[in-house]
Amino acid sequence: MSFSVASAVRPLGDGTYTASLPAEWTVGPKPHGGFLLALVARAAVDSARAAVPGADDLAPLAVSSQFLRAPEVGPALVRTHVRKAGRTATVVTSTLEQRGRSCVEASVTVGRLPTAPPDYADLPEMPAAPPADAIDLASMGAGGVYKLGAVCDVRLDQKGAGFLNGRVGDPLVLRLWARPLGERPDPYFALVAGDITMPVTFNLGRFGWSPTVQLTALLRADPAPGWLRVRVSCSAVHGQWFDEDAVVIDSTGRLVCQARQLALTPAT
């Protein structure tokens, strides 16, 4: 199932949308966090377009989300409320619910993505395409854990990913390349890319479920066709709490997404 089809939302006419959380867009048994972020952002943008007539070119600019509980694969509702409608920025709250319980709550700032070249950008250096020996994450989906690898092309740079060889102590920095299968990346897929990596704490030997608690993503441009380059890093691990910063760059070298999350790593 393509990303655009899988993440579609269907309006009911009162700011409420129906959605389906497909089994293909999961890690383990649970829907992928970046996919959920894209889904609530789609509903928010559609709601903003209804509130700002003639604004068909609106897109998410910022998505700040709280992950309250992990939803299950299957049907879900997204409830939106326009908090402010403006010519430059519209603010919409967007909540994904399942079985009457809130799972993801987000505040989405909606506007028009810049199209002019940036006046300043300080970005990590990464090649536009993955190296020949990059690991296809579809091959790491043993037991059906990483189902995302069947619907996205995701490659991991072996350099610095010491956990691949049982090594502990590498810096908590990973480099990946990602693109959806069968279509070009868009701003919503850039949200997925900002959360597409395995936890950087794998390099500490901490494996297992690492749930996101809070994630904020900034969209900076509409991605060009081709690979999205993703650099993920961590500043600190305190007990089970750790941060993860992702910088997403498109095939032309332009910044398209920045994401920062607070997450929990398995106890040692």
mmCIF file of C-alpha atoms in Angstrom:
data_model
loop_
_atom_site.group_PDB
_atom_site.id
_atom_site.type_symbol
_atom_site.label_atom_id
_atom_site.label_comp_id
_atom_site.label_asym_id
_atom_site.label_seq_id
_atom_site.Cartn_x
_atom_site.Cartn_y
_atom_site.Cartn_z
ATOM 1 C CA MET A 1 0.000 0.000 0.000
ATOM 2 C CA SER A 2 1.489 3.349 -1.073
ATOM 3 C CA PHE A 3 2.154 6.020 1.509
ATOM 4 C CA SER A 4 -0.353 8.528 0.073
ATOM 5 C CA VAL A 5 -3.123 5.919 0.094
ATOM 6 C CA ALA A 6 -2.207 4.512 3.506
ATOM 7 C CA SER A 7 -2.130 7.932 5.186
ATOM 8 C CA ALA A 8 -5.306 9.299 3.564
ATOM 9 C CA VAL A 9 -8.023 10.735 5.805
ATOM 10 C CA ARG A 10 -11.701 10.976 4.896
ATOM 11 C CA PRO A 11 -13.724 13.965 6.168
ATOM 12 C CA LEU A 12 -17.073 13.483 7.869
ATOM 13 C CA GLY A 13 -17.924 17.167 7.528
ATOM 14 C CA ASP A 14 -17.627 18.367 11.127
ATOM 15 C CA GLY A 15 -13.855 18.548 11.568
ATOM 16 C CA THR A 16 -13.745 14.797 12.155
ATOM 17 C CA TYR A 17 -11.955 12.391 9.836
ATOM 18 C CA THR A 18 -11.865 8.639 9.502
ATOM 19 C CA ALA A 19 -8.575 6.875 8.876
ATOM 20 C CA SER A 20 -7.161 3.385 8.737
ATOM 21 C CA LEU A 21 -3.936 2.321 10.411
ATOM 22 C CA PRO A 22 -2.625 -0.420 8.088
ATOM 23 C CA ALA A 23 -0.456 -3.315 9.178
ATOM 24 C CA GLU A 24 2.175 -2.461 6.538
ATOM 25 C CA TRP A 25 3.083 0.861 8.211
ATOM 26 C CA THR A 26 4.127 -0.595 11.558
ATOM 27 C CA VAL A 27 7.176 -1.432 13.617
ATOM 28 C CA GLY A 28 6.434 -4.519 15.636
ATOM 29 C CA PRO A 29 2.684 -4.706 16.235
ATOM 30 C CA LYS A 30 2.179 -0.926 16.519
ATOM 31 C CA PRO A 31 1.686 1.814 13.898
ATOM 32 C CA HIS A 32 4.858 3.798 13.200
ATOM 33 C CA GLY A 33 5.070 7.119 15.076
ATOM 34 C CA GLY A 34 6.096 9.180 12.047
ATOM 35 C CA PHE A 35 3.211 7.686 10.079
ATOM 36 C CA LEU A 36 0.787 8.744 12.836
ATOM 37 C CA LEU A 37 2.304 12.232 12.740
ATOM 38 C CA ALA A 38 1.709 12.449 8.987
ATOM 39 C CA LEU A 39 -1.868 11.276 9.373
ATOM 40 C CA VAL A 40 -2.852 13.862 12.008
ATOM 41 C CA ALA A 41 -1.072 16.538 9.952
ATOM 42 C CA ARG A 42 -3.096 15.625 6.828
ATOM 43 C CA ALA A 43 -6.331 16.038 8.749
ATOM 44 C CA ALA A 44 -5.179 19.363 10.204
ATOM 45 C CA VAL A 45 -4.218 20.754 6.795
ATOM 46 C CA ASP A 46 -7.545 19.707 5.274
ATOM 47 C CA SER A 47 -9.352 21.390 8.153
ATOM 48 C CA ALA A 48 -7.262 24.547 7.687
ATOM 49 C CA ARG A 49 -8.075 24.663 3.974
ATOM 50 C CA ALA A 50 -11.777 24.649 4.829
ATOM 51 C CA ALA A 51 -11.218 27.583 7.197
ATOM 52 C CA VAL A 52 -9.094 29.633 4.755
ATOM 53 C CA PRO A 53 -10.907 29.707 1.385
ATOM 54 C CA GLY A 54 -8.714 29.532 -1.706
ATOM 55 C CA ALA A 55 -5.721 28.203 0.213
ATOM 56 C CA ASP A 56 -5.215 24.919 -1.627
ATOM 57 C CA ASP A 57 -1.425 25.224 -1.354
ATOM 58 C CA LEU A 58 -1.331 24.956 2.438
ATOM 59 C CA ALA A 59 0.989 22.455 4.098
ATOM 60 C CA PRO A 60 2.130 21.621 7.627
ATOM 61 C CA LEU A 61 4.860 23.941 8.937
ATOM 62 C CA ALA A 62 5.184 22.589 12.474
ATOM 63 C CA VAL A 63 3.715 19.569 14.245
ATOM 64 C CA SER A 64 4.063 19.235 18.016
ATOM 65 C CA SER A 65 2.672 15.961 19.282
ATOM 66 C CA GLN A 66 2.127 14.042 22.482
ATOM 67 C CA PHE A 67 1.982 10.252 22.208
ATOM 68 C CA LEU A 68 -0.462 9.274 24.939
ATOM 69 C CA ARG A 69 -0.836 5.588 24.108
ATOM 70 C CA ALA A 70 0.002 3.359 21.169
ATOM 71 C CA PRO A 71 -2.982 2.668 18.891
ATOM 72 C CA GLU A 72 -3.667 -0.658 17.256
ATOM 73 C CA VAL A 73 -3.806 -1.519 13.565
ATOM 74 C CA GLY A 74 -7.318 -0.792 12.301
ATOM 75 C CA PRO A 75 -9.816 2.071 12.016
ATOM 76 C CA ALA A 76 -9.311 5.360 13.856
ATOM 77 C CA LEU A 77 -10.838 8.836 14.103
ATOM 78 C CA VAL A 78 -9.019 12.153 13.865
ATOM 79 C CA ARG A 79 -10.776 15.137 15.433
ATOM 80 C CA THR A 80 -9.606 18.621 14.458
ATOM 81 C CA HIS A 81 -10.341 22.093 15.768
ATOM 82 C CA VAL A 82 -9.150 25.334 14.117
ATOM 83 C CA ARG A 83 -7.765 27.482 16.917
ATOM 84 C CA LYS A 84 -6.669 30.356 14.698
ATOM 85 C CA ALA A 85 -7.237 31.015 10.983
ATOM 86 C CA GLY A 86 -4.789 33.446 9.396
ATOM 87 C CA ARG A 87 -3.279 34.411 6.072
ATOM 88 C CA THR A 88 0.248 33.495 7.179
ATOM 89 C CA ALA A 89 -0.362 30.786 9.751
ATOM 90 C CA THR A 90 -3.363 28.735 10.826
ATOM 91 C CA VAL A 91 -3.224 26.686 14.015
ATOM 92 C CA VAL A 92 -5.198 23.448 14.285
ATOM 93 C CA THR A 93 -5.378 20.875 17.058
ATOM 94 C CA SER A 94 -5.588 17.332 15.737
ATOM 95 C CA THR A 95 -6.289 14.290 17.919
ATOM 96 C CA LEU A 96 -6.175 10.674 16.816
ATOM 97 C CA GLU A 97 -8.653 8.526 18.719
ATOM 98 C CA GLN A 98 -9.339 4.833 18.778
ATOM 99 C CA ARG A 99 -12.103 3.085 20.705
ATOM 100 C CA GLY A 100 -12.989 6.376 22.398
ATOM 101 C CA ARG A 101 -9.478 7.010 23.744
ATOM 102 C CA SER A 102 -7.012 9.684 22.654
ATOM 103 C CA CYS A 103 -3.788 8.179 21.322
ATOM 104 C CA VAL A 104 -1.953 11.112 19.715
ATOM 105 C CA GLU A 105 -2.639 14.789 20.368
ATOM 106 C CA ALA A 106 -0.982 17.379 18.123
ATOM 107 C CA SER A 107 -0.887 21.092 17.565
ATOM 108 C CA VAL A 108 -0.276 21.748 13.866
ATOM 109 C CA THR A 109 0.813 25.092 12.412
ATOM 110 C CA VAL A 110 -0.338 25.279 8.788
ATOM 111 C CA GLY A 111 0.872 27.694 6.115
ATOM 112 C CA ARG A 112 2.821 27.848 2.872
ATOM 113 C CA LEU A 113 6.220 26.213 2.599
ATOM 114 C CA PRO A 114 9.035 28.458 1.321
ATOM 115 C CA THR A 115 10.006 27.980 -2.306
ATOM 116 C CA ALA A 116 12.917 30.446 -2.543
ATOM 117 C CA PRO A 117 16.473 29.263 -1.835
ATOM 118 C CA PRO A 118 17.444 29.555 1.845
ATOM 119 C CA ASP A 119 19.391 32.613 2.972
ATOM 120 C CA TYR A 120 21.338 30.472 5.436
ATOM 121 C CA ALA A 121 21.652 26.770 6.140
ATOM 122 C CA ASP A 122 24.103 24.830 8.320
ATOM 123 C CA LEU A 123 23.554 21.195 7.394
ATOM 124 C CA PRO A 124 25.493 17.952 7.875
ATOM 125 C CA GLU A 125 27.403 16.642 4.885
ATOM 126 C CA MET A 126 25.936 13.459 3.449
ATOM 127 C CA PRO A 127 26.053 12.015 -0.073
ATOM 128 C CA ALA A 128 22.826 12.324 -2.056
ATOM 129 C CA ALA A 129 22.496 8.533 -2.373
ATOM 130 C CA PRO A 130 23.362 5.742 0.065
ATOM 131 C CA PRO A 131 26.752 4.025 -0.255
ATOM 132 C CA ALA A 132 26.837 0.671 -2.023
ATOM 133 C CA ASP A 133 27.310 -1.209 1.242
ATOM 134 C CA ALA A 134 24.433 0.510 3.074
ATOM 135 C CA ILE A 135 22.095 -1.915 4.856
ATOM 136 C CA ASP A 136 18.607 -2.273 3.397
ATOM 137 C CA LEU A 137 16.408 -2.168 6.500
ATOM 138 C CA ALA A 138 13.927 -4.495 4.829
ATOM 139 C CA SER A 139 16.545 -7.190 5.434
ATOM 140 C CA MET A 140 16.486 -6.382 9.163
ATOM 141 C CA GLY A 141 12.777 -7.060 9.501
ATOM 142 C CA ALA A 142 13.306 -10.539 10.913
ATOM 143 C CA GLY A 143 10.106 -11.890 12.367
ATOM 144 C CA GLY A 144 8.091 -9.160 10.691
ATOM 145 C CA VAL A 145 9.243 -6.489 13.173
ATOM 146 C CA TYR A 146 10.198 -3.791 10.644
ATOM 147 C CA LYS A 147 7.252 -4.025 8.245
ATOM 148 C CA LEU A 148 7.970 -0.442 7.202
ATOM 149 C CA GLY A 149 10.855 -1.817 5.142
ATOM 150 C CA ALA A 150 8.377 -3.386 2.710
ATOM 151 C CA VAL A 151 6.665 -0.075 1.840
ATOM 152 C CA CYS A 152 9.658 2.281 2.100
ATOM 153 C CA ASP A 153 13.169 2.004 0.763
ATOM 154 C CA VAL A 154 15.349 2.700 3.817
ATOM 155 C CA ARG A 155 19.129 2.277 3.883
ATOM 156 C CA LEU A 156 21.430 2.534 6.903
ATOM 157 C CA ASP A 157 25.065 3.603 6.704
ATOM 158 C CA GLN A 158 27.149 0.878 8.390
ATOM 159 C CA LYS A 159 29.754 3.451 9.384
ATOM 160 C CA GLY A 160 29.034 4.450 12.960
ATOM 161 C CA ALA A 161 26.318 1.815 13.451
ATOM 162 C CA GLY A 162 28.404 -0.352 15.746
ATOM 163 C CA PHE A 163 25.397 -2.292 17.022
ATOM 164 C CA LEU A 164 25.310 -4.105 13.664
ATOM 165 C CA ASN A 165 28.488 -5.909 14.712
ATOM 166 C CA GLY A 166 27.761 -6.219 18.419
ATOM 167 C CA ARG A 167 29.951 -3.217 19.220
ATOM 168 C CA VAL A 168 29.001 -0.875 22.062
ATOM 169 C CA GLY A 169 30.293 2.655 22.505
ATOM 170 C CA ASP A 170 30.000 4.286 19.083
ATOM 171 C CA PRO A 171 28.706 7.877 19.193
ATOM 172 C CA LEU A 172 24.926 8.101 19.115
ATOM 173 C CA VAL A 173 24.817 9.282 15.504
ATOM 174 C CA LEU A 174 23.255 7.353 12.612
ATOM 175 C CA ARG A 175 22.886 8.160 8.912
ATOM 176 C CA LEU A 176 20.089 6.840 6.727
ATOM 177 C CA TRP A 177 18.477 7.375 3.339
ATOM 178 C CA ALA A 178 14.728 6.932 2.797
ATOM 179 C CA ARG A 179 12.108 7.226 0.073
ATOM 180 C CA PRO A 180 8.566 5.909 -0.370
ATOM 181 C CA LEU A 181 8.020 3.145 -2.894
ATOM 182 C CA GLY A 182 6.142 4.032 -6.059
ATOM 183 C CA GLU A 183 5.861 7.795 -5.520
ATOM 184 C CA ARG A 184 7.923 10.881 -4.802
ATOM 185 C CA PRO A 185 8.425 12.077 -1.223
ATOM 186 C CA ASP A 186 6.195 14.926 -0.031
ATOM 187 C CA PRO A 187 6.124 16.983 3.193
ATOM 188 C CA TYR A 188 4.062 14.276 4.921
ATOM 189 C CA PHE A 189 6.604 11.602 4.081
ATOM 190 C CA ALA A 190 9.294 13.967 5.374
ATOM 191 C CA LEU A 191 7.535 13.644 8.757
ATOM 192 C CA VAL A 192 7.902 9.871 8.478
ATOM 193 C CA ALA A 193 11.581 10.266 7.571
ATOM 194 C CA GLY A 194 12.155 12.365 10.693
ATOM 195 C CA ASP A 195 11.231 9.316 12.792
ATOM 196 C CA ILE A 196 12.301 6.480 10.517
ATOM 197 C CA THR A 197 15.478 5.350 12.278
ATOM 198 C CA MET A 198 15.909 2.650 14.875
ATOM 199 C CA PRO A 199 16.693 4.247 18.272
ATOM 200 C CA VAL A 200 20.215 5.665 18.395
ATOM 201 C CA THR A 201 20.510 3.998 21.819
ATOM 202 C CA PHE A 202 21.094 0.725 19.944
ATOM 203 C CA ASN A 203 24.719 1.902 19.948
ATOM 204 C CA LEU A 204 24.615 1.603 23.752
ATOM 205 C CA GLY A 205 23.411 -1.975 23.456
ATOM 206 C CA ARG A 206 19.919 -0.980 24.544
ATOM 207 C CA PHE A 207 17.537 -2.900 22.319
ATOM 208 C CA GLY A 208 13.794 -3.257 22.529
ATOM 209 C CA TRP A 209 10.782 -0.977 22.336
ATOM 210 C CA SER A 210 11.697 2.708 22.746
ATOM 211 C CA PRO A 211 8.399 4.611 22.703
ATOM 212 C CA THR A 212 8.249 8.261 21.696
ATOM 213 C CA VAL A 213 6.667 10.442 24.373
ATOM 214 C CA GLN A 214 6.826 13.853 22.660
ATOM 215 C CA LEU A 215 7.888 14.770 19.128
ATOM 216 C CA THR A 216 8.062 18.150 17.435
ATOM 217 C CA ALA A 217 8.808 18.428 13.715
ATOM 218 C CA LEU A 218 9.395 21.504 11.566
ATOM 219 C CA LEU A 219 8.742 21.282 7.820
ATOM 220 C CA ARG A 220 11.007 23.601 5.833
ATOM 221 C CA ALA A 221 10.434 22.784 2.148
ATOM 222 C CA ASP A 222 8.632 20.457 -0.248
ATOM 223 C CA PRO A 223 11.090 17.621 -0.962
ATOM 224 C CA ALA A 224 12.453 17.101 -4.459
ATOM 225 C CA PRO A 225 12.108 13.621 -6.010
ATOM 226 C CA GLY A 226 14.690 11.088 -4.908
ATOM 227 C CA TRP A 227 16.312 10.008 -1.671
ATOM 228 C CA LEU A 228 15.837 11.850 1.603
ATOM 229 C CA ARG A 229 19.039 11.909 3.659
ATOM 230 C CA VAL A 230 18.515 11.578 7.403
ATOM 231 C CA ARG A 231 21.089 12.265 10.111
ATOM 232 C CA VAL A 232 19.998 11.295 13.615
ATOM 233 C CA SER A 233 21.846 12.195 16.808
ATOM 234 C CA CYS A 234 21.412 12.212 20.573
ATOM 235 C CA SER A 235 22.664 14.758 23.101
ATOM 236 C CA ALA A 236 22.044 12.886 26.342
ATOM 237 C CA VAL A 237 20.722 9.661 27.851
ATOM 238 C CA HIS A 238 19.586 10.043 31.459
ATOM 239 C CA GLY A 239 18.272 6.775 32.886
ATOM 240 C CA GLN A 240 15.562 5.645 30.503
ATOM 241 C CA TRP A 241 15.040 9.111 28.998
ATOM 242 C CA PHE A 242 16.840 10.116 25.820
ATOM 243 C CA ASP A 243 16.506 12.721 23.099
ATOM 244 C CA GLU A 244 16.785 12.171 19.369
ATOM 245 C CA ASP A 245 17.333 14.893 16.758
ATOM 246 C CA ALA A 246 16.786 14.234 13.056
ATOM 247 C CA VAL A 247 17.770 16.440 10.131
ATOM 248 C CA VAL A 248 16.161 15.499 6.802
ATOM 249 C CA ILE A 249 17.698 16.763 3.543
ATOM 250 C CA ASP A 250 16.336 16.135 0.043
ATOM 251 C CA SER A 251 18.163 15.041 -3.105
ATOM 252 C CA THR A 252 19.062 18.646 -3.996
ATOM 253 C CA GLY A 253 20.702 19.280 -0.621
ATOM 254 C CA ARG A 254 17.833 21.334 0.765
ATOM 255 C CA LEU A 255 16.619 21.043 4.359
ATOM 256 C CA VAL A 256 13.061 19.701 4.370
ATOM 257 C CA CYS A 257 12.438 18.604 7.972
ATOM 258 C CA GLN A 258 13.855 18.902 11.468
ATOM 259 C CA ALA A 259 12.506 16.651 14.204
ATOM 260 C CA ARG A 260 13.258 16.381 17.909
ATOM 261 C CA GLN A 261 11.753 13.820 20.213
ATOM 262 C CA LEU A 262 11.855 12.724 23.830
ATOM 263 C CA ALA A 263 11.685 8.957 24.184
ATOM 264 C CA LEU A 264 12.175 6.087 26.614
ATOM 265 C CA THR A 265 14.857 3.463 26.218
ATOM 266 C CA PRO A 266 14.602 0.023 27.862
ATOM 267 C CA ALA A 267 15.956 -0.123 31.405
ATOM 268 C CA THR A 268 19.462 -1.522 31.781
#
